[in-house]
PDB file of C-alpha atoms in Angstrom:
ATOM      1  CA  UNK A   1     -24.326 248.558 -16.170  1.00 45.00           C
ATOM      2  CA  UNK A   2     -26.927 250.102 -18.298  1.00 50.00           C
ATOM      3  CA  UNK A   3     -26.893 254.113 -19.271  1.00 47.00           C
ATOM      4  CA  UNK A   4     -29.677 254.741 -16.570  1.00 47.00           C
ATOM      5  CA  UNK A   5     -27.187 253.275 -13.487  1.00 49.00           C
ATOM      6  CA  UNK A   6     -24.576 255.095 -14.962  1.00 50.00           C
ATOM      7  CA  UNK A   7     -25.978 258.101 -14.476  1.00 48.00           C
ATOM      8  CA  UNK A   8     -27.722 257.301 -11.431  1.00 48.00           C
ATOM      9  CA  UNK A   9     -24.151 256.555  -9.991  1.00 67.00           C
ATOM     10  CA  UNK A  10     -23.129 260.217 -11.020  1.00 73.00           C
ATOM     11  CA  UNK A  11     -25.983 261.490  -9.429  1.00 83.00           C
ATOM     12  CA  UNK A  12     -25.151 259.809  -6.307  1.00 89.00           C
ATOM     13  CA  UNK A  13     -21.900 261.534  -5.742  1.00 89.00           C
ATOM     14  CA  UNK A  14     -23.670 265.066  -6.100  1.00 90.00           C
ATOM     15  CA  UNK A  15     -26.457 263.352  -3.445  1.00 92.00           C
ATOM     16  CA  UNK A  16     -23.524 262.737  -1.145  1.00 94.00           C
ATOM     17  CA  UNK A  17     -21.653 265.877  -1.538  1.00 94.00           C
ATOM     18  CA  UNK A  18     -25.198 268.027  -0.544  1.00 95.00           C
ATOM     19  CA  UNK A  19     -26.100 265.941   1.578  1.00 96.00           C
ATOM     20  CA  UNK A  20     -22.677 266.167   3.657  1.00 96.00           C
ATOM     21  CA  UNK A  21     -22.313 270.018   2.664  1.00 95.00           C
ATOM     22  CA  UNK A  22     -25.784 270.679   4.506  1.00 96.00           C
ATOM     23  CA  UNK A  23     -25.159 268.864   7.616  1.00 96.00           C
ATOM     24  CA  UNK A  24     -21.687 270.404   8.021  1.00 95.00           C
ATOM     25  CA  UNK A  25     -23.332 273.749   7.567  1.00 92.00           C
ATOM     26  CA  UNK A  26     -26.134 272.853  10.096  1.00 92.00           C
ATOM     27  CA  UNK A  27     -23.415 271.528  12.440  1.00 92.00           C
ATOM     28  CA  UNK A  28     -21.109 274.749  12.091  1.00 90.00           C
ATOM     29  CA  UNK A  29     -24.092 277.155  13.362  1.00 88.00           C
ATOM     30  CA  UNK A  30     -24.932 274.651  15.857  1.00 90.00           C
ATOM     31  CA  UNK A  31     -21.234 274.658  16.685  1.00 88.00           C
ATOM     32  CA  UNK A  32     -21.056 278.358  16.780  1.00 83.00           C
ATOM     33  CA  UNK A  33     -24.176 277.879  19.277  1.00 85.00           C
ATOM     34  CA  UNK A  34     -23.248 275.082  21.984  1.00 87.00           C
ATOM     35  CA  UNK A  35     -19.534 275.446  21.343  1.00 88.00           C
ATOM     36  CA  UNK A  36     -19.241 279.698  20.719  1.00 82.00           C
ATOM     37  CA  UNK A  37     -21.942 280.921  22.516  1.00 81.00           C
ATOM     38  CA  UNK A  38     -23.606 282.682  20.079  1.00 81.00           C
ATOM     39  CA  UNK A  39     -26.969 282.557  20.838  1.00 82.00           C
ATOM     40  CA  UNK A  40     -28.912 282.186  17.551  1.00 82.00           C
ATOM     41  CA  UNK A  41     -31.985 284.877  17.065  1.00 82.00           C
ATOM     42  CA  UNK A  42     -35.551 283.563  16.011  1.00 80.00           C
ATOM     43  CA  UNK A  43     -34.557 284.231  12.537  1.00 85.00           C
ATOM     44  CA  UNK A  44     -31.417 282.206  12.492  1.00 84.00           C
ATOM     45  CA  UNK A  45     -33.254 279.647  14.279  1.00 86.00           C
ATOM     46  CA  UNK A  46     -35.857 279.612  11.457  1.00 88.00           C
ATOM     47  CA  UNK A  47     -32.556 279.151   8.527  1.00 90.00           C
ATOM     48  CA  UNK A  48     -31.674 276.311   9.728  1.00 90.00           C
ATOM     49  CA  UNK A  49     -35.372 274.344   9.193  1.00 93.00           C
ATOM     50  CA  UNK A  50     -34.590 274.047   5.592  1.00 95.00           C
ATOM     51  CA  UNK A  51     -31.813 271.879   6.385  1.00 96.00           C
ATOM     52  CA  UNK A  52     -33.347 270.133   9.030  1.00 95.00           C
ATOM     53  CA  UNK A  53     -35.824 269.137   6.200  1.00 96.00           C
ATOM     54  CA  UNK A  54     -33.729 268.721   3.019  1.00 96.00           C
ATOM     55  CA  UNK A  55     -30.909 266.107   5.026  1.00 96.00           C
ATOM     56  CA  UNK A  56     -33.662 263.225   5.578  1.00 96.00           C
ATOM     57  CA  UNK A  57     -34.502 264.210   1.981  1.00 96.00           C
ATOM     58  CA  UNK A  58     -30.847 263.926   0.674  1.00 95.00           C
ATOM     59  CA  UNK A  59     -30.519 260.406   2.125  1.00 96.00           C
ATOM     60  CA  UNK A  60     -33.436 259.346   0.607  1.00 95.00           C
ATOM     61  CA  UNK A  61     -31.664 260.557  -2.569  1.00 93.00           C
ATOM     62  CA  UNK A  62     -28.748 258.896  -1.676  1.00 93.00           C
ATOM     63  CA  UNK A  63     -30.306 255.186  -1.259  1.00 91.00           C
ATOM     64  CA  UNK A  64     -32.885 255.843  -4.288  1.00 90.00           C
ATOM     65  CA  UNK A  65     -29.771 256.344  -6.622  1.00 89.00           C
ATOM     66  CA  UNK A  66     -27.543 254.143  -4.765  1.00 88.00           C
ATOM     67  CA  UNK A  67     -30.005 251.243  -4.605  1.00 89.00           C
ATOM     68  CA  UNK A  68     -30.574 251.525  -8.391  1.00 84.00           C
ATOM     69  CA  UNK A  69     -34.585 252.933  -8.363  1.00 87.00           C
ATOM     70  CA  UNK A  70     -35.859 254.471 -11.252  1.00 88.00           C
ATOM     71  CA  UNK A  71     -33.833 257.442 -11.806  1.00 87.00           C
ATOM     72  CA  UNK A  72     -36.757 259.934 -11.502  1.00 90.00           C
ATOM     73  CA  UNK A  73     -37.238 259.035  -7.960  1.00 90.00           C
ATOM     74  CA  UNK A  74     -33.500 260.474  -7.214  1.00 89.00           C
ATOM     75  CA  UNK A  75     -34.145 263.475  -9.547  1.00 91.00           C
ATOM     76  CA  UNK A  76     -37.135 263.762  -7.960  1.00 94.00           C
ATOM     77  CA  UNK A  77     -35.439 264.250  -4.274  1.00 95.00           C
ATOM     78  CA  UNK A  78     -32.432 266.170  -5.574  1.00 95.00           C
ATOM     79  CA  UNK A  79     -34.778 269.031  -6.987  1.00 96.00           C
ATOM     80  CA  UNK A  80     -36.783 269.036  -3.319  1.00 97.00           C
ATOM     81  CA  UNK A  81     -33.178 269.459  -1.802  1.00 96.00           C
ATOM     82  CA  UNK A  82     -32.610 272.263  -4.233  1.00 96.00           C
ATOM     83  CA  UNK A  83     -35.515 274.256  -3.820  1.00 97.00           C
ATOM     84  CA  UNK A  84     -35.671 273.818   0.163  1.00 96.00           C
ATOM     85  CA  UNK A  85     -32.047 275.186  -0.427  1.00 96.00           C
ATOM     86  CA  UNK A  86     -33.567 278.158  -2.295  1.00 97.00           C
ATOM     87  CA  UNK A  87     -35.746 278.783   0.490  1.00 95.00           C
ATOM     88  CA  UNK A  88     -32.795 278.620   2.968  1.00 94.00           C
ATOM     89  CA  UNK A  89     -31.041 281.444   0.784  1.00 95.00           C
ATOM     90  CA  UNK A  90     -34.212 283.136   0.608  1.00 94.00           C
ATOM     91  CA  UNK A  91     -34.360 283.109   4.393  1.00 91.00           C
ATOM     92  CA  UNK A  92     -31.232 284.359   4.316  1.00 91.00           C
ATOM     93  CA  UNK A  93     -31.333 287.127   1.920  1.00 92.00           C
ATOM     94  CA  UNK A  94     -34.456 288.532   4.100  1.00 91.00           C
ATOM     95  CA  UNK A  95     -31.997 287.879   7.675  1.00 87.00           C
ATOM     96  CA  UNK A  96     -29.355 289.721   6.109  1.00 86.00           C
ATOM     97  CA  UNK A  97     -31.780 292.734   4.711  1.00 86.00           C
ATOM     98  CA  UNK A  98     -33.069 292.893   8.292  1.00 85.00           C
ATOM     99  CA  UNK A  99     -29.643 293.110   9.920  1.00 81.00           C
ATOM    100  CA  UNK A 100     -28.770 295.988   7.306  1.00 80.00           C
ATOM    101  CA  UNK A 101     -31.363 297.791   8.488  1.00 78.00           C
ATOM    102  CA  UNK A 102     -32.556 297.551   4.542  1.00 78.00           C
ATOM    103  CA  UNK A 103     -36.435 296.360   5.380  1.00 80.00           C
ATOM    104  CA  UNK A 104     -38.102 296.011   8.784  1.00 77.00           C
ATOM    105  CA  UNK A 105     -37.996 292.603  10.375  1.00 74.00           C
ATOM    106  CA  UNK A 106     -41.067 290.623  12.300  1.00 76.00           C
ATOM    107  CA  UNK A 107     -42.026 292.111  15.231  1.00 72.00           C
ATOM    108  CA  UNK A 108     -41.071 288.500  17.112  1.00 73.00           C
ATOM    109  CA  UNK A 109     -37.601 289.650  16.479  1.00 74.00           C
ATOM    110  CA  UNK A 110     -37.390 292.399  18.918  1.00 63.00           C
ATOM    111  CA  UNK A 111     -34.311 291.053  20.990  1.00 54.00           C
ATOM    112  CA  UNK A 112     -34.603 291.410  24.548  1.00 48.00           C
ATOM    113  CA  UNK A 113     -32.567 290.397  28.288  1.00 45.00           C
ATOM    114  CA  UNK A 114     -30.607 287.682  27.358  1.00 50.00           C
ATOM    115  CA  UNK A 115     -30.840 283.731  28.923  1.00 53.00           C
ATOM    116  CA  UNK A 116     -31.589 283.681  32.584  1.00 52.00           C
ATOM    117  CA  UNK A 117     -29.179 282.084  34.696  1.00 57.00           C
ATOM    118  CA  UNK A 118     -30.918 281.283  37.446  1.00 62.00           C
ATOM    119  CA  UNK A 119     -32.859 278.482  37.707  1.00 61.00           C
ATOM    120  CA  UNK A 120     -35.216 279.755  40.706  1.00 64.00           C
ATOM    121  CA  UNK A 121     -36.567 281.951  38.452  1.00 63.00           C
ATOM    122  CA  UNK A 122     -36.765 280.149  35.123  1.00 61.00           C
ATOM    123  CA  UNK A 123     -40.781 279.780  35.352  1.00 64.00           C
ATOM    124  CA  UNK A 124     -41.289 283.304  35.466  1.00 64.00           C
ATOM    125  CA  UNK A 125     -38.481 284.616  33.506  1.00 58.00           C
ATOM    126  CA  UNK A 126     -39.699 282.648  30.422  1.00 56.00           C
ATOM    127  CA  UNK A 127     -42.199 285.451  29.643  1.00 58.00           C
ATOM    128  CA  UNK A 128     -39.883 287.936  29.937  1.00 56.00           C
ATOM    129  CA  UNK A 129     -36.419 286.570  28.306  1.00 52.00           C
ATOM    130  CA  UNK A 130     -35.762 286.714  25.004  1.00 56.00           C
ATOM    131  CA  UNK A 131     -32.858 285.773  22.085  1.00 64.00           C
ATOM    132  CA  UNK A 132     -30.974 288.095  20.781  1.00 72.00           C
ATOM    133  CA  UNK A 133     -32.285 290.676  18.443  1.00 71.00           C
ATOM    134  CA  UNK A 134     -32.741 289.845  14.730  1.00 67.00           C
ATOM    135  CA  UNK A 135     -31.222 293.485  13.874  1.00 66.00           C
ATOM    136  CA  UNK A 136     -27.855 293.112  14.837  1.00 72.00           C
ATOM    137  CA  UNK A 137     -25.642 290.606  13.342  1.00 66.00           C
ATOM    138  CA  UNK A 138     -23.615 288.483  16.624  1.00 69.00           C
ATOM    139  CA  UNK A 139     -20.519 288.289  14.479  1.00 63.00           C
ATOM    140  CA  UNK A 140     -19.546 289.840  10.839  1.00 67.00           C
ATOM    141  CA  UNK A 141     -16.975 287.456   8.706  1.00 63.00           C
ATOM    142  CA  UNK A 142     -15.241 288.904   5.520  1.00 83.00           C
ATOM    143  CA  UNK A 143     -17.942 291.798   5.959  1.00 75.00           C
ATOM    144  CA  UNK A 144     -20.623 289.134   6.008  1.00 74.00           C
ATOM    145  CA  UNK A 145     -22.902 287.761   8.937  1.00 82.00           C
ATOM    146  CA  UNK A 146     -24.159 283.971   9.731  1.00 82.00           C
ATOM    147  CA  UNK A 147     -27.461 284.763   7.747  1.00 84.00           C
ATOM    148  CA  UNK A 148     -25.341 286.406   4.537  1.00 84.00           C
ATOM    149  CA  UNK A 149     -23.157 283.226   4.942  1.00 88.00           C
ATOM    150  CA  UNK A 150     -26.189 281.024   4.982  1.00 91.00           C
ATOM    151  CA  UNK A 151     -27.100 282.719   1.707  1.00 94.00           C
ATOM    152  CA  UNK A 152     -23.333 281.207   0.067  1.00 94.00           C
ATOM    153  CA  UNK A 153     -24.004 278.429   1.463  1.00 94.00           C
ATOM    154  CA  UNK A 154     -27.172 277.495   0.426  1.00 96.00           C
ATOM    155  CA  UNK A 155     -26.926 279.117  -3.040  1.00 96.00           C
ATOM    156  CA  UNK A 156     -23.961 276.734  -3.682  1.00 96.00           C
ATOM    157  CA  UNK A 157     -25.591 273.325  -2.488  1.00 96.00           C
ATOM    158  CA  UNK A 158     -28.578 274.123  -4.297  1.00 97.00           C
ATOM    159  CA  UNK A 159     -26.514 274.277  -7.006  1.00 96.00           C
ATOM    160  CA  UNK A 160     -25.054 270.870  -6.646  1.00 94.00           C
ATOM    161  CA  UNK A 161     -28.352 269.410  -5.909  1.00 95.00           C
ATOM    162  CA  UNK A 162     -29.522 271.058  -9.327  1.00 95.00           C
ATOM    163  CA  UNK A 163     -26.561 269.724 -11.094  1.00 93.00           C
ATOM    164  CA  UNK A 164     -26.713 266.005  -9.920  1.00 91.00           C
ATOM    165  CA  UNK A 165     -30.170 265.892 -10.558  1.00 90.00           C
ATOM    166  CA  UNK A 166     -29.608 266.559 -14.225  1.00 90.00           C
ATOM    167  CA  UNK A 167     -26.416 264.277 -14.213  1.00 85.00           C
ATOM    168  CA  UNK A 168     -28.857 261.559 -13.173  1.00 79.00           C
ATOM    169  CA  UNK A 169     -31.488 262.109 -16.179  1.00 73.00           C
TER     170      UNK A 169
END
């Protein structure tokens, strides 16, 4: 094994761990969703684009280090999955600001009647019914809400994507 797989290998691990860490994030707010009923806001809907983005990303990570490609190409994909990370906390930090009431949100946001339930009327209600509003958090944690958790979360597997990137120079 030369240097250069060695620390490809080490780089892999950190590839698997975000990779994992953002679909188990993605899967807890869909959870929350389909298994809680929280319905998510257009904001929290937008949060979770970064990771729909940065997963295909990580597994090309994982199979560029794994399959022993030059090591910049898995650097290379680690640092995307980092930054779209960034972005996600970014999103985040904004969400949260919004739901504190600290800076005004988009005007999308608005909240509004809720999911129709009947089915007669689902052509004309979709005009009128709207998510949730993007003020008020649907459910506070340690103090935090689902967007100030997104922030931790996304903060700490940019981190790891950061750090196994290096590990794989």
């Amino acid at each position: 094994m030369t240097a250069s797989t060695t620390h490809a290998r080490k780089g892999l691990g950190h590839a698997v761990i975000v990779t994992l860490g953002m679909a188990a994030t993605v899967g807890t707010a869909l959870g929350f969703q389909y298994l809680g009923g929280y319905i998510p806001c257009a904001m929290c809907l937008l949060q979770r684009e970064p990771y729909y983005y940065a997963i295909p990303v990580g597994i090309l990570a994982m199979g560029a280090l794994a399959f022993g490609m030059p090591a910049w190409i898995g650097r290379t994909l680690l640092i995307l999955v980092g930054l779209m990370m960034l972005v996600g906390a970014g999103m985040g930090v904004y969400h949260a600001g919004v739901e504190w009431a600290l800076w005004e949100g988009p005007a999308s946001c608005g909240g509004g009647a809720g999911v129709t339930t009947n089915a007669g009327s689902l052509l004309s209600d979709l005009n009128t019914v709207h998510g949730p509003s993007c003020t008020e958090a649907a459910l506070r944690v340690l103090g935090l809400s689902f967007a100030g958790w997104n922030v931790i979360a996304s903060v700490i597997l940019a981190a790891i994507a950061f750090i196994g990137a290096k590990k794989a120079a």
